[in-house]
XYZ file of C-alpha atoms in Angstrom:
285
model
C -57.741 -7.547 100.350
C -58.240 -10.393 97.867
C -59.607 -7.917 95.381
C -56.526 -5.722 95.710
C -54.261 -8.713 95.100
C -56.194 -9.642 92.015
C -55.894 -6.112 90.681
C -52.179 -6.095 91.376
C -51.746 -9.378 89.500
C -53.611 -7.968 86.513
C -51.419 -4.871 86.525
C -48.251 -6.980 86.614
C -49.523 -9.124 83.709
C -50.331 -6.037 81.629
C -46.900 -4.565 82.357
C -45.258 -7.813 81.278
C -47.220 -7.884 78.026
C -46.325 -4.267 77.286
C -42.657 -4.970 77.929
C -42.779 -7.934 75.555
C -44.369 -5.912 72.774
C -41.809 -3.153 73.249
C -38.960 -5.666 73.049
C -40.367 -7.214 69.890
C -40.803 -3.757 68.345
C -37.247 -2.837 69.267
C -35.995 -6.105 67.754
C -37.912 -5.531 64.491
C -36.646 -1.954 64.380
C -33.087 -3.168 64.928
C -33.447 -5.788 62.185
C -34.903 -3.184 59.813
C -32.065 -0.801 60.590
C -29.498 -3.552 60.029
C -31.115 -4.482 56.668
C -31.030 -0.844 55.592
C -27.364 -0.588 56.561
C -26.524 -3.745 54.597
C -28.411 -2.462 51.512
C -26.625 0.869 51.801
C -23.250 -0.882 52.030
C -24.102 -3.059 49.054
C -25.152 0.034 47.084
C -21.878 1.803 47.907
C -19.857 -1.282 46.943
C -21.792 -1.573 43.673
C -21.199 2.122 42.907
C -17.499 1.782 43.639
C -17.289 -1.316 41.427
C -19.108 0.447 38.567
C -16.880 3.499 38.902
C -13.773 1.304 38.933
C -14.996 -0.578 35.868
C -15.755 2.657 34.020
C -12.348 4.061 34.940
C -10.653 0.842 33.777
C -12.601 0.957 30.508
C -11.641 4.589 29.983
C -7.968 3.827 30.627
C -8.122 0.843 28.252
C -9.810 2.959 25.591
C -7.226 5.705 26.034
C -4.381 3.182 25.741
C -5.971 1.667 22.614
C -6.437 5.078 21.006
C -2.884 6.015 21.946
C -1.572 2.749 20.456
C -3.519 3.267 17.216
C -2.340 6.850 16.963
C 1.230 5.707 17.580
C 0.956 3.038 14.855
C -0.501 5.524 12.353
C 2.193 8.022 13.218
C 4.918 5.391 12.751
C 3.465 4.299 9.401
C 3.199 7.909 8.267
C 6.787 8.603 9.322
C 7.967 5.497 7.460
C 6.146 6.561 4.285
C 7.658 10.028 4.518
C 11.119 8.542 5.016
C 10.656 6.274 1.964
C 9.490 9.189 -0.188
C 12.331 11.365 1.095
C 14.891 8.705 0.113
C 13.706 8.639 -3.507
C 13.541 12.420 -3.502
C 17.031 12.791 -2.052
C 18.644 10.365 -4.506
C 16.788 11.886 -7.470
C 17.909 15.395 -6.488
C 21.506 14.162 -6.453
C 20.982 12.505 -9.849
C 19.680 15.725 -11.392
C 22.970 17.390 -10.511
C 24.999 14.524 -12.020
C 22.774 14.123 -15.120
C 21.416 17.583 -15.951
C 18.652 17.648 -18.521
C 17.755 13.957 -18.235
C 14.130 13.078 -17.537
C 13.901 11.236 -14.202
C 11.003 9.689 -12.224
C 10.056 11.189 -8.870
C 8.363 7.943 -7.745
C 10.208 4.647 -7.261
C 7.182 2.576 -8.376
C 7.621 0.083 -5.533
C 4.976 -1.484 -3.347
C 7.531 -2.246 -0.628
C 11.263 -1.952 -0.023
C 11.455 1.807 -0.607
C 13.495 2.345 2.574
C 16.318 0.255 1.038
C 16.104 1.816 -2.422
C 19.508 2.173 -4.069
C 20.500 3.941 -7.291
C 23.614 3.851 -9.431
C 24.278 5.365 -12.838
C 26.730 5.516 -15.727
C 27.180 8.452 -18.062
C 28.949 9.165 -21.333
C 28.639 11.627 -24.200
C 26.192 9.322 -26.003
C 24.013 7.934 -23.212
C 23.018 7.941 -19.537
C 21.881 4.782 -17.739
C 20.256 4.738 -14.280
C 19.813 1.486 -12.316
C 17.171 1.199 -9.570
C 17.437 -1.653 -7.048
C 16.443 -2.709 -3.536
C 19.256 -3.876 -1.270
C 19.692 -5.094 2.294
C 20.416 -1.551 3.429
C 20.309 1.973 1.986
C 23.569 2.957 0.280
C 24.918 6.219 -1.083
C 24.307 7.128 -4.713
C 26.633 5.099 -6.969
C 28.101 3.060 -4.103
C 30.186 0.286 -5.698
C 28.223 -2.394 -3.812
C 25.008 -1.529 -5.692
C 26.426 -3.215 -8.811
C 25.872 -6.566 -7.044
C 22.125 -5.920 -6.670
C 19.592 -6.952 -9.316
C 17.904 -3.826 -10.686
C 14.121 -3.801 -10.732
C 14.188 -0.964 -13.274
C 16.696 0.513 -15.715
C 16.212 3.918 -17.357
C 18.352 4.741 -20.418
C 18.692 7.984 -22.345
C 20.398 7.820 -25.742
C 21.423 11.327 -26.710
C 21.570 13.100 -30.066
C 19.848 10.293 -31.972
C 19.543 10.835 -35.734
C 17.019 8.058 -36.418
C 14.762 7.396 -33.434
C 12.598 4.839 -35.256
C 15.479 2.367 -35.481
C 15.641 2.231 -31.668
C 11.945 2.423 -30.816
C 10.612 -0.584 -32.785
C 7.093 0.764 -33.230
C 4.694 -1.767 -34.790
C 2.120 -0.587 -37.311
C -1.401 -2.051 -36.886
C -1.585 -5.433 -38.650
C -4.291 -6.737 -40.948
C -5.234 -10.219 -42.116
C -4.612 -11.766 -38.670
C -7.092 -13.229 -36.128
C -8.787 -10.437 -34.185
C -8.838 -10.533 -30.382
C -11.146 -8.348 -28.280
C -9.123 -6.821 -25.450
C -11.781 -4.410 -24.154
C -15.216 -3.256 -25.278
C -13.685 -0.651 -27.584
C -10.182 -2.080 -28.185
C -9.369 -4.959 -30.544
C -5.951 -6.410 -31.235
C -4.455 -9.014 -33.536
C -2.750 -12.260 -32.677
C -0.094 -14.283 -34.460
C 2.237 -17.143 -33.622
C 5.946 -17.388 -34.380
C 8.971 -19.315 -33.072
C 7.130 -20.978 -30.177
C 5.468 -17.761 -29.032
C 2.146 -15.989 -29.442
C 2.151 -12.220 -30.027
C -0.880 -10.086 -29.231
C -0.730 -6.509 -30.549
C -2.951 -3.459 -30.198
C -2.373 0.238 -30.937
C -3.425 3.393 -29.101
C -2.546 6.820 -30.506
C 1.204 7.105 -31.068
C 1.873 3.846 -29.216
C 2.045 0.202 -30.254
C 1.610 -2.471 -27.554
C 2.909 -6.011 -28.078
C 2.560 -8.846 -25.551
C 4.578 -12.030 -26.084
C 3.541 -15.317 -24.465
C 5.572 -18.553 -24.484
C 3.684 -21.502 -25.967
C 6.185 -23.896 -24.409
C 5.315 -22.597 -20.928
C 1.589 -22.640 -21.699
C 1.251 -18.865 -21.358
C -1.676 -16.830 -22.739
C -1.161 -13.205 -23.838
C -4.723 -11.895 -23.397
C -4.822 -11.442 -19.560
C -1.521 -9.546 -19.660
C -2.733 -7.426 -22.606
C -5.909 -6.522 -20.693
C -3.907 -5.486 -17.619
C -1.519 -3.512 -19.848
C -4.400 -1.608 -21.443
C -5.919 -0.864 -18.016
C -2.601 0.531 -16.740
C -2.228 2.681 -19.845
C -5.733 4.073 -19.342
C -5.037 4.726 -15.663
C -1.521 6.219 -15.804
C -0.947 7.216 -19.426
C 2.508 7.332 -21.043
C 5.053 10.119 -21.659
C 4.545 12.683 -24.402
C 6.486 11.473 -27.414
C 7.927 13.205 -30.459
C 7.589 10.040 -32.575
C 5.684 6.777 -32.738
C 6.712 4.754 -29.685
C 6.384 1.248 -28.292
C 5.564 -0.936 -25.311
C 6.751 -4.546 -25.336
C 5.901 -7.018 -22.580
C 6.890 -10.636 -22.054
C 4.326 -12.532 -19.964
C 5.612 -13.280 -16.476
C 7.011 -10.960 -13.814
C 9.916 -11.636 -11.453
C 12.675 -9.668 -9.764
C 15.382 -8.834 -12.280
C 13.347 -10.082 -15.258
C 12.866 -6.578 -16.758
C 10.112 -8.041 -18.955
C 8.409 -4.686 -19.553
C 10.185 -2.429 -22.079
C 8.846 1.042 -22.915
C 10.671 3.144 -25.539
C 9.859 6.666 -26.724
C 11.437 9.816 -28.183
C 11.782 13.182 -26.475
C 13.519 15.930 -28.422
C 16.740 14.517 -29.855
C 16.890 11.776 -27.202
C 15.408 8.299 -27.132
C 14.406 7.016 -23.698
C 13.834 3.428 -22.652
C 12.556 2.104 -19.331
C 12.852 -1.589 -18.518
C 11.079 -2.819 -15.393
C 10.321 -6.055 -13.590
C 6.584 -5.315 -13.618
C 4.202 -3.323 -15.779
C 2.695 -1.449 -12.837
C 6.107 -0.357 -11.558
C 6.991 0.953 -15.015
C 3.764 2.942 -15.395
C 4.031 4.447 -11.891
C 7.593 5.584 -12.537
C 6.769 7.080 -15.930
C 3.723 8.877 -14.525
C 6.078 10.842 -12.249
C 8.675 11.568 -14.960
C 9.984 15.118 -15.123
């Protein structure tokens, strides 16, 4: 009887131990399952966040590309509008002044959208005034006369003696030589408070005047003038022709004066800057 009780007690103890191990196993399994669930949730959240970030980046990139494309398109449209304004006014001028050589380019770096043109015409000459106003006006609008022209193109017709109007300067000797470029040398002389630097190329004489009173030097302007001539060239001329430049550029100054002969006409372009003058003459037709 005692032996049976002892065996029963041992059986109960073994059952208790087995139950404890099973509980612990179930607990560990539960914890493992919970950890896996949490990792899975974290992974899903991370994937969603990455996808959201990528989508946001793509949208931002698309907006940026769209903005850049819009800006380029606007700039291109503006440039076309500026070019069309010069083209439109020049087409109207050709009807009013048949046979006169006219530039197709306005020569401006900015302000083309407000380009204005007026002209006068007689049996002996045509004069065209180019200016930039506060707003675009019709060809020959009376209000344009109040604007300072940045360029003036004149055609004197049926000229008997072109040389008297052109003021070509023959190369000078016996004066100090000044090197303008590696293969171009000019001469320099002083007179009446000014210094004149001259060089000649083909049918053209180039003279740059600098004011001694204002402390100006002619060489830098002469070097720029030569570079522009080499880049853009000058109109074909039927006679020896001239370029005269006063140092210093400002709106309305018209310090660059280019005069040449074409057929029986003598043309002269005055401009507020050398570069503007050369750009306009490059497009002359």
